Coordinates of C-alpha atoms and ligand atoms in Angstrom, one line a residue:
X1 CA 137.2 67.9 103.4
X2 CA 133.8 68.1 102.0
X3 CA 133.2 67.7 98.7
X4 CA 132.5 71.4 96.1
X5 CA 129.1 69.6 95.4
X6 CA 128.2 69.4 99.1
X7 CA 129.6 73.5 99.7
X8 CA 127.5 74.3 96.4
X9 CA 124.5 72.4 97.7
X10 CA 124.9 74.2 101.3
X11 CA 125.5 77.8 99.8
X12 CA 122.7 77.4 97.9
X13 CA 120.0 76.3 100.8
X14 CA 121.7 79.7 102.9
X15 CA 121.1 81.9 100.0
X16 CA 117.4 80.7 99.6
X17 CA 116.5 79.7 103.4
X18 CA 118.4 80.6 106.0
X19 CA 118.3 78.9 109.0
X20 CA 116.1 79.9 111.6
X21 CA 118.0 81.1 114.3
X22 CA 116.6 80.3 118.3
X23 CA 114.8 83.4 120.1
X24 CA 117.2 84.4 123.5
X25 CA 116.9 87.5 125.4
X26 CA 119.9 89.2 124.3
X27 CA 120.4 89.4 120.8
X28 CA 117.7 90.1 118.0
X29 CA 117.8 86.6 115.6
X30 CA 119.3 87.8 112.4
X31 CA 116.7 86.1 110.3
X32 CA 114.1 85.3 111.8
X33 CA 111.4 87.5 111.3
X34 CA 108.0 88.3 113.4
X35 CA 105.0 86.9 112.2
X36 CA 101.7 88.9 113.0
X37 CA 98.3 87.7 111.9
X38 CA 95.6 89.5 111.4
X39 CA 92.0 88.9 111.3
X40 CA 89.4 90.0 108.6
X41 CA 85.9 89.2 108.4
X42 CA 84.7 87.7 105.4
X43 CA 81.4 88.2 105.8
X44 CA 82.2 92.4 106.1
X45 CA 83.3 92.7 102.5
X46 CA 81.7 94.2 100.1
X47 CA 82.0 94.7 96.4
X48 CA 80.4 97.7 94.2
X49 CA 81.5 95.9 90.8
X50 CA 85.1 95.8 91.9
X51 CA 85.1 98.3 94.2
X52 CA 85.9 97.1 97.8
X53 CA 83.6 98.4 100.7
X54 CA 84.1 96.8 104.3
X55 CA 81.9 97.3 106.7
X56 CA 84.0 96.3 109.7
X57 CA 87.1 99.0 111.2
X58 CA 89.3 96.3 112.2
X59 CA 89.0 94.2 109.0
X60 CA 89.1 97.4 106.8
X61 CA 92.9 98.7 108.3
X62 CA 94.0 94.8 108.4
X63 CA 93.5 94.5 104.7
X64 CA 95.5 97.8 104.3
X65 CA 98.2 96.5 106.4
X66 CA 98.1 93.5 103.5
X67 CA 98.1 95.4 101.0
X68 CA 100.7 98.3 102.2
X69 CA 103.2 95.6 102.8
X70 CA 102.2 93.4 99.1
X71 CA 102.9 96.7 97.5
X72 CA 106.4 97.1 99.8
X73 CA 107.5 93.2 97.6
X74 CA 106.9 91.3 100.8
X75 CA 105.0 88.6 101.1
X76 CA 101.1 88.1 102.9
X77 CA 99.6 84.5 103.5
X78 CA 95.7 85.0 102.6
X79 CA 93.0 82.8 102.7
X80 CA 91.4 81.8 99.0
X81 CA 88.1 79.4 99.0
X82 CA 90.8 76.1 97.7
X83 CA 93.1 76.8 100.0
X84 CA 95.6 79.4 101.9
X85 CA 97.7 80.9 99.5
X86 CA 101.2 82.3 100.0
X87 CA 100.7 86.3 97.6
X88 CA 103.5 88.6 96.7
X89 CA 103.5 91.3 93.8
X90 CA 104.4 88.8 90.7
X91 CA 105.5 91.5 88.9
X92 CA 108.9 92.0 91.5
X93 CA 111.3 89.1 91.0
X94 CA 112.3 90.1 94.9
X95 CA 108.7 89.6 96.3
X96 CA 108.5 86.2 94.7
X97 CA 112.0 85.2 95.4
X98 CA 111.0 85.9 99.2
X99 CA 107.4 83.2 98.3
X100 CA 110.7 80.5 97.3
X101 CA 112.4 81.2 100.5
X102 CA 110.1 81.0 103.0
X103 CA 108.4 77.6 101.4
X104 CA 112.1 76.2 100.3
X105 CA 110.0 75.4 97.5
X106 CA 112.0 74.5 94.3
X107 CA 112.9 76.7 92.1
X108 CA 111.7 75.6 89.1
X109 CA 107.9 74.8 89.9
X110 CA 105.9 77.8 88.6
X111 CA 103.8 79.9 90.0
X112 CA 99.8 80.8 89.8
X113 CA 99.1 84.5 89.0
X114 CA 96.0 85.7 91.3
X115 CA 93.7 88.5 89.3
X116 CA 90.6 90.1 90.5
X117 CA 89.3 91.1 87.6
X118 CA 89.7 90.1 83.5
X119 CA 91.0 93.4 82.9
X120 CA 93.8 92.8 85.1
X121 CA 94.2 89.8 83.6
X122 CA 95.0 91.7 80.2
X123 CA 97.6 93.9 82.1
X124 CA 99.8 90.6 82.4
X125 CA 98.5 89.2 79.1
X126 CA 98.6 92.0 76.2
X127 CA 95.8 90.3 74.3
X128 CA 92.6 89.0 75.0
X129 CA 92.1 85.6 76.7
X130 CA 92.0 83.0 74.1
X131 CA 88.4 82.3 73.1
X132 CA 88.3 78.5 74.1
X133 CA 87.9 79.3 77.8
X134 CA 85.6 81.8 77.2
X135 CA 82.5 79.4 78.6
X136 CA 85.1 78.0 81.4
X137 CA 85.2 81.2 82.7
X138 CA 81.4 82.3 82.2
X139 CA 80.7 79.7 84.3
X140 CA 84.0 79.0 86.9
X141 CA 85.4 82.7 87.4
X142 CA 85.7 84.2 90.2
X143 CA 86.4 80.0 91.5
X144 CA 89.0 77.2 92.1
X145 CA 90.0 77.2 88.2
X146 CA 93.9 78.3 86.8
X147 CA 94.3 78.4 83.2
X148 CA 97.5 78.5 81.2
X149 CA 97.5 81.6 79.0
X150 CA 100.8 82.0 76.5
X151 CA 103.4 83.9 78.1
X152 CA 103.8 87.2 75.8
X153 CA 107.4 88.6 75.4
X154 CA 106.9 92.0 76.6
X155 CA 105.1 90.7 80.1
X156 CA 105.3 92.3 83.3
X157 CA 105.1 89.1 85.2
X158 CA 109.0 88.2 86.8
X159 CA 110.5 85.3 85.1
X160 CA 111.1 83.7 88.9
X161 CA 107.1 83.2 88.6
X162 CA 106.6 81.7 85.3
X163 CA 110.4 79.7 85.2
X164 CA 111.0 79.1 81.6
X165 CA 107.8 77.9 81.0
X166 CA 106.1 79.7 77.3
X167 CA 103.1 80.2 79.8
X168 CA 101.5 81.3 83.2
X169 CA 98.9 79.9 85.0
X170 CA 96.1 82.5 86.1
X171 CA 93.1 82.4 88.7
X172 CA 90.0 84.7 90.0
X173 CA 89.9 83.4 93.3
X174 CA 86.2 83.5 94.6
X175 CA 87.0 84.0 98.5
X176 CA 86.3 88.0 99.5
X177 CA 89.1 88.2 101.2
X178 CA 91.3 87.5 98.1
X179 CA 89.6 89.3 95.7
X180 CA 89.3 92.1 98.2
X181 CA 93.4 91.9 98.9
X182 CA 94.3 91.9 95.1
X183 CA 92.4 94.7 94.2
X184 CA 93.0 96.9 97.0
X185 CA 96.5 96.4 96.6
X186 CA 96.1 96.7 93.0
X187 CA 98.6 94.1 92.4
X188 CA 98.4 91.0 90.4
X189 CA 99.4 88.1 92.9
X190 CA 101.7 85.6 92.4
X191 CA 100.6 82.5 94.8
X192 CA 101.3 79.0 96.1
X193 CA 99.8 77.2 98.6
X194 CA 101.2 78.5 101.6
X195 CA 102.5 75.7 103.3
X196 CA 106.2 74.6 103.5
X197 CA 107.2 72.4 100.8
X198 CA 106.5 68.9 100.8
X199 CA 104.0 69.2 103.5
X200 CA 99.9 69.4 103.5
X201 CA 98.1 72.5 102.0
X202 CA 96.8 75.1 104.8
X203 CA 93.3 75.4 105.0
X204 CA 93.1 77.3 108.2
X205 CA 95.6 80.3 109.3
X206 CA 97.1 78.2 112.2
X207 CA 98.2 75.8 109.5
X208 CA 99.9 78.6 107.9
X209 CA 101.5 79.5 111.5
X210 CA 102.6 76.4 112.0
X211 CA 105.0 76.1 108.8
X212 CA 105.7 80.0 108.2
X213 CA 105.5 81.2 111.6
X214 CA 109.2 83.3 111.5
X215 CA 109.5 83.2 107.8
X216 CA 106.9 85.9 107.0
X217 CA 105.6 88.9 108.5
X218 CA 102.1 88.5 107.8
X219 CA 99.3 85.9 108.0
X220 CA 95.3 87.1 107.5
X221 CA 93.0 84.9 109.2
X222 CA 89.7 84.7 107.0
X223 CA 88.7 80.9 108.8
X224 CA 88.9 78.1 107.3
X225 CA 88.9 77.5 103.3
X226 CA 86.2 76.3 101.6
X227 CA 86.9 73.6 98.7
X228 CA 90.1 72.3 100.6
X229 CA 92.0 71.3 97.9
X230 CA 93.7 73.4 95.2
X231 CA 92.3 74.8 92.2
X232 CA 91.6 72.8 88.7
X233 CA 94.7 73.5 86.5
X234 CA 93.6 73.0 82.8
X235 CA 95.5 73.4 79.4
X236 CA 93.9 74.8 76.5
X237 CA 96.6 75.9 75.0
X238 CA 97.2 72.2 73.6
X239 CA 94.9 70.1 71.4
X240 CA 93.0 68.7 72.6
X241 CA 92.8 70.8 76.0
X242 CA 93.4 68.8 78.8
X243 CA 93.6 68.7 82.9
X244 CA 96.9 69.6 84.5
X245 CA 95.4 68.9 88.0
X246 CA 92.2 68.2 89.2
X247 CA 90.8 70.0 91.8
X248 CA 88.0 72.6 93.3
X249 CA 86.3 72.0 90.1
X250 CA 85.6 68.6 88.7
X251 CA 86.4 66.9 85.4
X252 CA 83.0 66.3 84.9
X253 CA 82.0 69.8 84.9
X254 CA 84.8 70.8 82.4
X255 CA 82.9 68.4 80.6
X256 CA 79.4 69.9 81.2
X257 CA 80.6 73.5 81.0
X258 CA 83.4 73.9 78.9
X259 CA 81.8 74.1 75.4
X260 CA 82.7 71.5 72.5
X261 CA 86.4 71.4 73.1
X262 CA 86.0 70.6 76.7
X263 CA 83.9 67.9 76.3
X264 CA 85.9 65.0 75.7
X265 CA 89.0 66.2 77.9
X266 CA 90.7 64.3 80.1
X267 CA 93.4 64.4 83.2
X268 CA 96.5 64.3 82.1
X269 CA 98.3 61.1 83.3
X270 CA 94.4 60.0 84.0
X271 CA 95.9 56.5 85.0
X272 CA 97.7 57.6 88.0
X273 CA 95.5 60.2 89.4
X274 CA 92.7 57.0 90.3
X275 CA 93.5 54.4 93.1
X276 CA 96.5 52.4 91.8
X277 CA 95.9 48.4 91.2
X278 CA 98.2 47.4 93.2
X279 CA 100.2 48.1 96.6
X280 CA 103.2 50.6 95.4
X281 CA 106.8 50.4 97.2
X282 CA 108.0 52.6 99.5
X283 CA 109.8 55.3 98.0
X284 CA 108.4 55.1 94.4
X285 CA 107.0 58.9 94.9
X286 CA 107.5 62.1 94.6
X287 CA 107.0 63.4 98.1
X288 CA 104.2 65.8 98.4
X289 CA 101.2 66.7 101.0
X290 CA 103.2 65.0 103.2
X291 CA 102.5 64.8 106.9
X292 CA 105.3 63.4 109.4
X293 CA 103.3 60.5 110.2
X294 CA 103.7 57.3 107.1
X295 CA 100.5 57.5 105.0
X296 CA 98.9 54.7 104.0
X297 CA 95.7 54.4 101.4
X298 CA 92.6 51.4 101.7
X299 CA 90.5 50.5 99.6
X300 CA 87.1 50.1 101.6
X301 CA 86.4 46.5 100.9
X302 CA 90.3 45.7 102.1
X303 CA 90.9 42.5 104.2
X304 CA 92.2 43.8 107.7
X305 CA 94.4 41.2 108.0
X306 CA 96.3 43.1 105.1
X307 CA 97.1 45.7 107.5
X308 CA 98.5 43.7 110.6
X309 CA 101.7 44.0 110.0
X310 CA 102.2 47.2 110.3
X311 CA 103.1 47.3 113.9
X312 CA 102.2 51.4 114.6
X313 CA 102.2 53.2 117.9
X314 CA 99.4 55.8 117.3
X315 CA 97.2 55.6 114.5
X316 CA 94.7 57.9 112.9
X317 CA 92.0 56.3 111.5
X318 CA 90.8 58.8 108.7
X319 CA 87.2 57.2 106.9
X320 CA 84.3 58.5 105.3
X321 CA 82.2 56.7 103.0
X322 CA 81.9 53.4 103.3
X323 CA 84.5 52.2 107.1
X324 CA 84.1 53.6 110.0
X325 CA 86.6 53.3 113.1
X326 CA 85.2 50.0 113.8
X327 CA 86.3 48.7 111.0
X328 CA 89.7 49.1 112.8
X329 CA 89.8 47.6 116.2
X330 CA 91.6 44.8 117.3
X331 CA 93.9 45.2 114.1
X332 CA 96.7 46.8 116.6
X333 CA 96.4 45.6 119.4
X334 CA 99.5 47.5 120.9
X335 CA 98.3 50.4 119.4
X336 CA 96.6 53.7 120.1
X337 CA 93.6 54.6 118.0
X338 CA 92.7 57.7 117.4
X339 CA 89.3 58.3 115.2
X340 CA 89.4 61.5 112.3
X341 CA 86.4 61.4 110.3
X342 CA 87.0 63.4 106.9
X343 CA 83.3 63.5 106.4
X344 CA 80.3 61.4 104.8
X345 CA 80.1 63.3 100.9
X346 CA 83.0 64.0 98.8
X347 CA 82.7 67.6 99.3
X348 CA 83.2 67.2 103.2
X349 CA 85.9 64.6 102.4
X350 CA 88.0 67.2 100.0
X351 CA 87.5 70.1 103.1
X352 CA 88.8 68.0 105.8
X353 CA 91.4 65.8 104.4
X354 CA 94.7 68.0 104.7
X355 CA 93.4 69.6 108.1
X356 CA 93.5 65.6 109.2
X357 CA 96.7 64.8 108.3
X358 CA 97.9 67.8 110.4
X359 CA 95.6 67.2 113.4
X360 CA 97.2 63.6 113.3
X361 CA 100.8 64.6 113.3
X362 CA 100.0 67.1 116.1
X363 CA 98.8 63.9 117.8
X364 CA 101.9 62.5 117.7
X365 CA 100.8 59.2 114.9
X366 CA 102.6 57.5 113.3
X367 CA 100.4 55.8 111.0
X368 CA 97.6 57.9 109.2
X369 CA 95.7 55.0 107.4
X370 CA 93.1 56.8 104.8
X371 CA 90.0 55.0 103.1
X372 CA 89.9 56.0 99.0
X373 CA 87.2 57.0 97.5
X374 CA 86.1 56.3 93.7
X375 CA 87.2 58.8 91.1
X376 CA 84.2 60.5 90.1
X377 CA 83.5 64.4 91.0
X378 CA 85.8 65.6 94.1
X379 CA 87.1 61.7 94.5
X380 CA 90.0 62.7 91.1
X381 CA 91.3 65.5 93.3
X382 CA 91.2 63.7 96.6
X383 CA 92.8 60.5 95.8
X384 CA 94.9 62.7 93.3
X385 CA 96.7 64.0 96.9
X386 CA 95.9 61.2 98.4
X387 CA 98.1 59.0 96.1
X388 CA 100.7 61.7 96.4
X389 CA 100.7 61.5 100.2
X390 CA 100.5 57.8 100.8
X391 CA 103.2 55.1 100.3
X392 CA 100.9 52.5 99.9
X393 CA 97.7 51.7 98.6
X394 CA 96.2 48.8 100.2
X395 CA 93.0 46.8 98.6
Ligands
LIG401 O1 94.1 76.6 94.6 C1 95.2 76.9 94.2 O2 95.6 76.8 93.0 C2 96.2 77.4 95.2 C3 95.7 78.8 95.8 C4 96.7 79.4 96.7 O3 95.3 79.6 94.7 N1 97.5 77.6 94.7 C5 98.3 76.5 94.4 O4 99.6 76.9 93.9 O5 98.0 75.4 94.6 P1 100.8 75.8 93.9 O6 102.0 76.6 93.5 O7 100.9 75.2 95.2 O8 100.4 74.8 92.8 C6 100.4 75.3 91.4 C7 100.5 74.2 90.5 C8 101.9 73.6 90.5 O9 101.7 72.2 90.4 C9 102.6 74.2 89.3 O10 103.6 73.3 88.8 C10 101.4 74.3 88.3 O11 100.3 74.7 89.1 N2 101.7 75.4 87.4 C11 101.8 76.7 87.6 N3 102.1 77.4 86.4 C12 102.2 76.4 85.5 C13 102.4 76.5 84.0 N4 102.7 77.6 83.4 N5 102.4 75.3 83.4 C14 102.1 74.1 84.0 N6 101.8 74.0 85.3 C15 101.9 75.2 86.0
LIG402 MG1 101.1 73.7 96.6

């Protein structure tokens, strides 16, 4: 007989992802739905202060289709400069109850509120913006920077989204296409990344296809995202204000841009967002950006010999910097080798990084072996997910 944990635990995964069921000819899945995606062209949006204007038919009734079916609570994948989000009206605990489902993200993780403008930020807030972010956002808004803002009591905003927490997280995405979606709909969004749980943020609509593809019915294809990696989550609603996450925008800028309280701030849990000292066991993680393939960080002065044991199939070699995929022959012998360059600057290293680790799983490697980078600029963000991806750091 199974055990009232294991029924609760299997209830529970039907009432918040139901299983896909297979296409045949004669019956019409119960829940699986269709997935369209639709294409608008970034560079035909316009705005007349927030005004949307697109120049291009086919982009023009794609974003309405977006934005009829946000305003219906169902959910739209969009692309945002960080990366792809997964949007639904934050204000309708069913449109972000359908965001859970179709990530089987857990249900008490938070979620971003999207806002094209500041006064739509005030719709969610009640009062003005708490003057320590004002220079944050002089200098970072529309961009890849969330802030928390206190959660008032009389807020619009579903508790599903904000999940006990005495705040929200809010962003003025800088992509066209998301500011052009939230204000056309005329709905604050609520947004994660739009990638199943656990696995590597989307920057590209396929990536979206390839985790969501039945779960939602639409995807907009606005190529691929900028930054690569999420937006800077900061916290000045504690002193002194700190950094939740690093991301699109660097620590160092905070610094630079912030005004006086910024400029001594620092990422929370700052020790293990850098390259930890020493190889880390299997397991010890939370598991996050994952691709199928095992993940494995090196520093760039590492002694091959470290790696030998290893005994892969297929690797992906993913360098930038300082190796190159010469750096890696002869190590496996038995082994495939296949070579990923993330890039030779920071910036190109933060773009490619999770589009790599799906391009190796498609592949078929086992083995993705990354080279860290130092932690200054974009390196806090990238080895940030890179820590949270691998299961080993090698130096
Ligand atoms: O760039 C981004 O931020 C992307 C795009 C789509 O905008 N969104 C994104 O959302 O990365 P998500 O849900 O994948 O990550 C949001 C992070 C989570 O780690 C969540 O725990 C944290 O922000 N977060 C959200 N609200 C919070 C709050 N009130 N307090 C603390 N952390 C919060
Ligand atoms: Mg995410």
């Amino acid at each position: 007989m199974r055990s009232r944990s294991h029924r609760a635990r299997s209830l529970c995964s039907q009432f918040f992802f139901p299983p896909i069921q297979p296409r045949i000819a004669t019956s019409i899945p119960l829940f699986r739905r269709m997935t369209t995606v639709v294409r608008i062209d970034r560079a035909s949006i316009a705005f007349e202060g927030t005004r949307v204007a697109c120049s291009d038919e086919a982009s023009r009734r794609a974003l309405q289709q977006a934005a009829q079916t946000l305003r219906a609570n169902d959910v739209v994948a969009f692309p945002t400069e960080t990366v792809y989000g997964l949007g639904a009206n934050c204000q309708s605990t069913d449109a972000v109850a359908k965001i859970y489902a179709a990530k089987n993200r857990p249900s008490d993780n938070p979620l971003i509120v999207h806002v094209s403008s500041r006064r739509q930020v005030e719709t969610v807030l009640k009062t003005p913006i708490p003057p320590i972010y004002d220079e944050l956002i002089a200098k970072f808004w529309p961009g890849p920077l969330t802030i928390l803002l206190p959660l008032p009591e009389n807020t619009p905003i579903s508790p599903l989204c904000t999940k006990n927490q005495h705040t929200f997280g809010c962003r003025m995405p800088k992509h066209p296409v998301a500011r052009a979606l939230i204000e056309e709909s005329g709905l604050p969004l609520a947004a994660p990344s739009a990638n199943a749980s656990t696995k590597p943020s989307p920057t590209e609509a396929k990536h979206v296809l390839e985790d969501m593809d039945g779960r939602i019915p639409l995807i907009i294809d606005g190529g691929p995202a900028d930054v690569g990696v999420e937006s800077t989550v900061v916290d000045g609603l504690v002193s002194p204000p700190r950094v939740l996450r690093p991301g699109g925008v660097s620590i160092e800028e905070i610094r630079a841009h912030g005004g006086s309280q910024w400029a001594d701030t620092v990422a929370e849990g700052a020790r293990g967002v850098s390259a930890p000292s020493a190889p880390r066991a299997p397991g010890m993680k939370y598991k996050h950006y994952s691709p199928k393939a095992r993940v494995i960080a090196v520093a760039p002065r590492v002694s091959m010999a470290k790696l030998s044991g290893l005994q892969p199939a297929k690797v992906a070699v993913l360098t930038s910097l300082q190796l190159g995929p010469e750096n890696f022959t002869g190590i496996w012998p038995q082994a495939a080798l296949l070579d990923l360059p993330l890039g030779r600057t920071k910036q190109e290293v933060s773009h490619n990084l999770f589009s790599r680790f799906r391009e190796a799983d498609l592949a078929g490697c086992d083995l993705i072996v990354v080279e860290a980078v130092d932690t200054a600029d974009e390196g806090l963000a990238i080895m940030n997910r890179l820590n949270k991806a691998a299961e080993m750091y090698i130096e």
